[in-house]
mmCIF file of C-alpha atoms in Angstrom:
data_model
loop_
_atom_site.group_PDB
_atom_site.id
_atom_site.type_symbol
_atom_site.label_atom_id
_atom_site.label_comp_id
_atom_site.label_asym_id
_atom_site.label_seq_id
_atom_site.Cartn_x
_atom_site.Cartn_y
_atom_site.Cartn_z
ATOM 1 C CA GLY A 1 -1.562 -16.365 1.699
ATOM 2 C CA ALA A 2 -0.689 -14.732 -1.583
ATOM 3 C CA VAL A 3 2.827 -13.308 -1.795
ATOM 4 C CA VAL A 4 4.047 -10.451 -3.909
ATOM 5 C CA SER A 5 7.728 -9.704 -4.201
ATOM 6 C CA GLN A 6 9.546 -6.678 -5.509
ATOM 7 C CA HIS A 7 13.084 -6.411 -6.714
ATOM 8 C CA PRO A 8 15.196 -4.609 -5.902
ATOM 9 C CA SER A 9 14.157 -3.524 -2.427
ATOM 10 C CA TRP A 10 16.295 -0.438 -2.770
ATOM 11 C CA VAL A 11 18.299 1.117 -5.560
ATOM 12 C CA ILE A 12 20.525 4.130 -6.006
ATOM 13 C CA CYS A 13 21.081 5.405 -9.515
ATOM 14 C CA LYS A 14 22.621 8.414 -11.166
ATOM 15 C CA SER A 15 20.575 11.139 -12.739
ATOM 16 C CA GLY A 16 19.857 10.390 -16.377
ATOM 17 C CA THR A 17 20.000 6.636 -16.084
ATOM 18 C CA SER A 18 17.085 4.210 -16.162
ATOM 19 C CA VAL A 19 16.106 1.772 -13.492
ATOM 20 C CA LYS A 20 13.772 -1.204 -13.661
ATOM 21 C CA ILE A 21 11.677 -2.447 -10.759
ATOM 22 C CA GLU A 22 10.115 -5.890 -10.869
ATOM 23 C CA CYS A 23 6.901 -6.983 -9.211
ATOM 24 C CA ARG A 24 6.137 -10.695 -9.043
ATOM 25 C CA SER A 25 3.190 -12.632 -7.735
ATOM 26 C CA LEU A 26 4.802 -15.744 -6.340
ATOM 27 C CA ASP A 27 1.943 -18.139 -5.790
ATOM 28 C CA PHE A 28 -0.945 -16.823 -7.815
ATOM 29 C CA GLN A 29 -1.635 -15.396 -11.216
ATOM 30 C CA ALA A 30 -2.221 -11.671 -11.173
ATOM 31 C CA THR A 31 -4.404 -10.398 -13.963
ATOM 32 C CA THR A 32 -4.005 -6.855 -12.719
ATOM 33 C CA MET A 33 -1.098 -5.146 -11.066
ATOM 34 C CA PHE A 34 -1.045 -1.668 -9.637
ATOM 35 C CA TRP A 35 1.901 0.643 -9.175
ATOM 36 C CA TYR A 36 1.964 3.221 -6.415
ATOM 37 C CA ARG A 37 4.389 5.936 -5.444
ATOM 38 C CA GLN A 38 4.853 7.451 -2.051
ATOM 39 C CA PHE A 39 6.695 10.655 -1.392
ATOM 40 C CA PRO A 40 7.942 11.341 2.123
ATOM 41 C CA LYS A 41 5.191 12.114 4.592
ATOM 42 C CA GLN A 42 2.497 11.624 1.967
ATOM 43 C CA SER A 43 -0.023 8.937 1.248
ATOM 44 C CA LEU A 44 0.538 6.371 -1.427
ATOM 45 C CA MET A 45 -0.614 7.549 -4.825
ATOM 46 C CA LEU A 46 -1.694 5.297 -7.654
ATOM 47 C CA MET A 47 0.480 5.729 -10.713
ATOM 48 C CA ALA A 48 -0.922 3.181 -13.102
ATOM 49 C CA THR A 49 -2.918 0.011 -13.498
ATOM 50 C CA SER A 50 -1.625 -2.740 -15.704
ATOM 51 C CA ASN A 51 -3.547 -5.683 -17.051
ATOM 52 C CA GLU A 52 -1.678 -8.685 -18.366
ATOM 53 C CA GLY A 53 -1.131 -8.457 -22.082
ATOM 54 C CA SER A 54 -2.427 -4.933 -22.548
ATOM 55 C CA LYS A 55 -1.172 -1.391 -22.166
ATOM 56 C CA ALA A 56 -1.129 0.152 -18.743
ATOM 57 C CA THR A 57 -3.624 2.815 -17.759
ATOM 58 C CA TYR A 58 -1.882 5.804 -16.237
ATOM 59 C CA GLU A 59 -3.308 8.195 -13.704
ATOM 60 C CA GLN A 60 -3.540 11.843 -14.551
ATOM 61 C CA GLY A 61 -0.221 13.594 -14.176
ATOM 62 C CA VAL A 62 1.892 10.445 -14.519
ATOM 63 C CA GLU A 63 4.119 10.520 -17.603
ATOM 64 C CA LYS A 64 3.722 7.250 -19.438
ATOM 65 C CA ASP A 65 6.911 7.789 -21.444
ATOM 66 C CA LYS A 66 8.877 8.263 -18.281
ATOM 67 C CA PHE A 67 7.374 5.453 -16.250
ATOM 68 C CA LEU A 68 7.226 2.472 -18.551
ATOM 69 C CA ILE A 69 5.089 -0.378 -17.317
ATOM 70 C CA ASN A 70 5.115 -3.838 -18.793
ATOM 71 C CA HIS A 71 2.877 -6.688 -17.680
ATOM 72 C CA ALA A 72 3.964 -9.410 -20.039
ATOM 73 C CA SER A 73 2.974 -12.378 -17.918
ATOM 74 C CA LEU A 74 0.475 -13.238 -15.227
ATOM 75 C CA THR A 75 3.169 -13.216 -12.582
ATOM 76 C CA LEU A 76 5.413 -10.333 -13.544
ATOM 77 C CA SER A 77 5.032 -6.606 -14.042
ATOM 78 C CA THR A 78 7.905 -4.188 -14.421
ATOM 79 C CA LEU A 79 8.162 -0.464 -13.881
ATOM 80 C CA THR A 80 11.033 1.278 -15.623
ATOM 81 C CA VAL A 81 11.883 4.801 -14.581
ATOM 82 C CA THR A 82 13.582 6.302 -17.592
ATOM 83 C CA SER A 83 16.033 9.188 -17.511
ATOM 84 C CA ALA A 84 15.690 9.352 -13.755
ATOM 85 C CA HIS A 85 15.885 12.679 -11.951
ATOM 86 C CA PRO A 86 16.398 13.357 -8.260
ATOM 87 C CA GLU A 87 12.713 14.300 -7.989
ATOM 88 C CA ASP A 88 11.858 10.727 -8.979
ATOM 89 C CA SER A 89 13.373 9.559 -5.707
ATOM 90 C CA SER A 90 10.525 7.893 -3.931
ATOM 91 C CA PHE A 91 9.120 4.669 -2.578
ATOM 92 C CA TYR A 92 7.468 2.562 -5.270
ATOM 93 C CA ILE A 93 5.023 -0.155 -4.328
ATOM 94 C CA CYS A 94 3.176 -2.655 -6.453
ATOM 95 C CA SER A 95 0.125 -4.661 -5.656
ATOM 96 C CA ALA A 96 -1.396 -7.579 -7.484
ATOM 97 C CA HIS A 97 -4.948 -8.751 -7.968
ATOM 98 C CA SER A 98 -6.373 -12.065 -8.993
ATOM 99 C CA PRO A 99 -10.044 -12.608 -9.891
ATOM 100 C CA GLY A 100 -10.180 -15.757 -7.832
ATOM 101 C CA LEU A 101 -9.387 -13.728 -4.756
ATOM 102 C CA HIS A 102 -12.379 -11.435 -5.200
ATOM 103 C CA TYR A 103 -11.020 -7.910 -5.244
ATOM 104 C CA GLU A 104 -8.231 -8.574 -2.819
ATOM 105 C CA GLN A 105 -4.984 -6.841 -3.566
ATOM 106 C CA TYR A 106 -1.724 -8.152 -2.277
ATOM 107 C CA PHE A 107 1.094 -5.719 -1.765
ATOM 108 C CA GLY A 108 4.755 -5.961 -2.500
ATOM 109 C CA PRO A 109 7.166 -4.715 0.141
ATOM 110 C CA GLY A 110 8.171 -1.709 -1.922
ATOM 111 C CA THR A 111 11.278 -0.408 -3.636
ATOM 112 C CA ARG A 112 13.072 2.672 -2.430
ATOM 113 C CA LEU A 113 14.617 4.591 -5.303
ATOM 114 C CA THR A 114 17.218 7.271 -4.729
ATOM 115 C CA VAL A 115 18.443 9.259 -7.711
ATOM 116 C CA THR A 116 21.663 11.165 -7.134
ATOM 117 C CA LYS B 1 -13.358 15.959 2.226
ATOM 118 C CA ASN B 2 -11.217 12.873 1.683
ATOM 119 C CA GLU B 3 -13.032 9.687 0.789
ATOM 120 C CA VAL B 4 -11.047 7.781 3.404
ATOM 121 C CA GLU B 5 -10.237 9.471 6.652
ATOM 122 C CA GLN B 6 -8.139 8.171 9.495
ATOM 123 C CA SER B 7 -7.849 9.334 13.038
ATOM 124 C CA PRO B 8 -5.810 10.191 14.859
ATOM 125 C CA GLN B 9 -3.016 11.354 12.600
ATOM 126 C CA ASN B 10 -0.481 10.870 15.351
ATOM 127 C CA LEU B 11 -0.664 8.765 18.464
ATOM 128 C CA THR B 12 1.882 8.345 21.219
ATOM 129 C CA ALA B 13 1.228 5.849 23.978
ATOM 130 C CA GLN B 14 3.013 3.948 26.685
ATOM 131 C CA GLU B 15 3.933 0.313 26.338
ATOM 132 C CA GLY B 16 1.051 -1.920 27.337
ATOM 133 C CA GLU B 17 -1.716 0.485 26.419
ATOM 134 C CA PHE B 18 -4.676 -0.526 24.291
ATOM 135 C CA ILE B 19 -4.536 1.279 20.965
ATOM 136 C CA THR B 20 -7.391 2.157 18.631
ATOM 137 C CA ILE B 21 -7.024 3.658 15.179
ATOM 138 C CA ASN B 22 -10.141 4.641 13.277
ATOM 139 C CA CYS B 23 -10.943 4.731 9.595
ATOM 140 C CA SER B 24 -14.082 6.189 8.024
ATOM 141 C CA TYR B 25 -14.928 6.085 4.375
ATOM 142 C CA SER B 26 -17.587 7.626 2.186
ATOM 143 C CA VAL B 27 -17.459 5.375 -0.875
ATOM 144 C CA GLY B 28 -18.923 1.980 -1.562
ATOM 145 C CA ILE B 29 -16.320 -0.664 -0.944
ATOM 146 C CA SER B 30 -15.776 -4.323 -1.561
ATOM 147 C CA ALA B 31 -13.074 -4.573 1.069
ATOM 148 C CA LEU B 32 -10.980 -2.515 3.415
ATOM 149 C CA HIS B 33 -7.290 -3.042 4.048
ATOM 150 C CA TRP B 34 -5.180 -2.252 7.047
ATOM 151 C CA LEU B 35 -1.474 -1.965 6.359
ATOM 152 C CA GLN B 36 1.577 -1.296 8.450
ATOM 153 C CA GLN B 37 4.556 0.690 7.281
ATOM 154 C CA HIS B 38 7.729 0.668 9.311
ATOM 155 C CA PRO B 39 10.398 3.368 9.166
ATOM 156 C CA GLY B 40 12.352 2.716 5.993
ATOM 157 C CA GLY B 41 9.165 2.181 4.058
ATOM 158 C CA GLY B 42 8.393 -1.531 3.933
ATOM 159 C CA ILE B 43 4.653 -2.186 3.857
ATOM 160 C CA VAL B 44 2.980 -5.188 5.409
ATOM 161 C CA SER B 45 -0.619 -6.065 4.780
ATOM 162 C CA LEU B 46 -2.285 -6.705 8.130
ATOM 163 C CA PHE B 47 -5.915 -7.349 7.326
ATOM 164 C CA MET B 48 -8.355 -7.358 4.496
ATOM 165 C CA LEU B 49 -11.924 -7.000 5.737
ATOM 166 C CA SER B 50 -15.282 -7.092 4.056
ATOM 167 C CA SER B 51 -17.369 -7.635 7.169
ATOM 168 C CA GLY B 52 -17.191 -8.359 10.865
ATOM 169 C CA LYS B 53 -13.955 -8.793 12.702
ATOM 170 C CA LYS B 54 -10.562 -10.383 12.266
ATOM 171 C CA LYS B 55 -7.880 -11.107 14.804
ATOM 172 C CA HIS B 56 -4.216 -11.857 14.391
ATOM 173 C CA GLY B 57 -2.134 -12.047 17.512
ATOM 174 C CA ARG B 58 -2.473 -8.756 19.350
ATOM 175 C CA LEU B 59 -4.121 -7.057 16.403
ATOM 176 C CA ILE B 60 -7.857 -6.861 15.913
ATOM 177 C CA ALA B 61 -9.658 -5.220 13.009
ATOM 178 C CA THR B 62 -13.364 -4.560 12.837
ATOM 179 C CA ILE B 63 -15.588 -3.106 10.196
ATOM 180 C CA ASN B 64 -19.152 -1.795 10.268
ATOM 181 C CA ILE B 65 -20.415 -1.674 6.710
ATOM 182 C CA GLN B 66 -23.590 0.251 7.580
ATOM 183 C CA GLU B 67 -21.670 2.960 9.382
ATOM 184 C CA LYS B 68 -18.768 2.883 6.888
ATOM 185 C CA HIS B 69 -16.274 2.665 9.666
ATOM 186 C CA SER B 70 -13.397 0.392 10.560
ATOM 187 C CA SER B 71 -11.106 0.221 13.552
ATOM 188 C CA LEU B 72 -7.726 -1.312 14.165
ATOM 189 C CA HIS B 73 -6.944 -2.255 17.747
ATOM 190 C CA ILE B 74 -3.652 -3.245 19.274
ATOM 191 C CA THR B 75 -3.712 -4.919 22.661
ATOM 192 C CA ALA B 76 -0.744 -4.855 25.036
ATOM 193 C CA SER B 77 1.127 -2.462 22.765
ATOM 194 C CA HIS B 78 4.883 -2.765 22.433
ATOM 195 C CA PRO B 79 7.572 -0.403 21.112
ATOM 196 C CA ARG B 80 7.986 -2.646 18.072
ATOM 197 C CA ASP B 81 4.402 -1.744 17.130
ATOM 198 C CA SER B 82 5.643 1.757 16.365
ATOM 199 C CA ALA B 83 4.887 2.330 12.719
ATOM 200 C CA VAL B 84 2.512 4.096 10.383
ATOM 201 C CA TYR B 85 -0.807 2.337 10.052
ATOM 202 C CA ILE B 86 -2.758 2.918 6.887
ATOM 203 C CA CYS B 87 -6.275 1.985 5.937
ATOM 204 C CA ALA B 88 -7.216 1.684 2.305
ATOM 205 C CA ALA B 89 -10.674 1.188 0.851
ATOM 206 C CA ASN B 90 -11.037 -1.120 -2.101
ATOM 207 C CA SER B 91 -13.608 0.550 -4.301
ATOM 208 C CA ASN B 92 -14.256 -0.433 -7.900
ATOM 209 C CA TYR B 93 -10.958 -2.195 -8.274
ATOM 210 C CA GLN B 94 -8.933 0.711 -6.924
ATOM 211 C CA LEU B 95 -7.526 1.480 -3.539
ATOM 212 C CA ILE B 96 -8.331 4.752 -1.887
ATOM 213 C CA TRP B 97 -5.793 5.458 0.777
ATOM 214 C CA GLY B 98 -6.106 7.067 4.133
ATOM 215 C CA ALA B 99 -3.358 9.440 5.164
ATOM 216 C CA GLY B 100 -2.028 7.087 7.802
ATOM 217 C CA THR B 101 -1.677 7.164 11.562
ATOM 218 C CA LYS B 102 1.786 7.457 12.997
ATOM 219 C CA LEU B 103 1.952 5.389 16.154
ATOM 220 C CA ILE B 104 4.769 5.660 18.665
ATOM 221 C CA ILE B 105 4.862 3.302 21.615
ATOM 222 C CA LYS B 106 7.200 4.398 24.364
ATOM 223 C CA PRO B 107 8.861 1.834 26.632
#
């Protein structure tokens, strides 16, 4: 089946620094990738949708200047959390979609971010 | 009312019991996902359903499109099945998430 990887799986960074999370589709080309965030004891929430080669579409309430999303190739999307704050500590998950798979989304394992 | 509702929210059972987790949705969907999240956060996709029934090992997922309802069953449950199980409806290219069911299997 289709595999999506995320790197890193966990990261600790200091407040004010930036951290980049990568999402890769390993054996298929993902025209669309989705980024989700999950706070403790809450459901996953969609942050943004990114289509290869175009600007990401952000959900209401998500700061696009703080959460920079790049989807430069059909197999890689990156989420950069800029000027991280402790309240950005969360679990970030990406999923990838390919038209050939007919609406299926394949999920990455997630990245746990802790900002100290 | 949430567009995707799961029940129960919490479930504790003894090892060996047959487990059922339910998911109802109110939107039109192209597919429904069942996912498993272990403590520590890692998510594993269990099933993607658009009709009928799928089976993988001790896990069985069913969906009734007319009734807008899906169930996840675990046979011969084991403590390692303890996790949060989440259903998510794929509707118009987006996923609408259920709140999850926290399952604890006691030895």
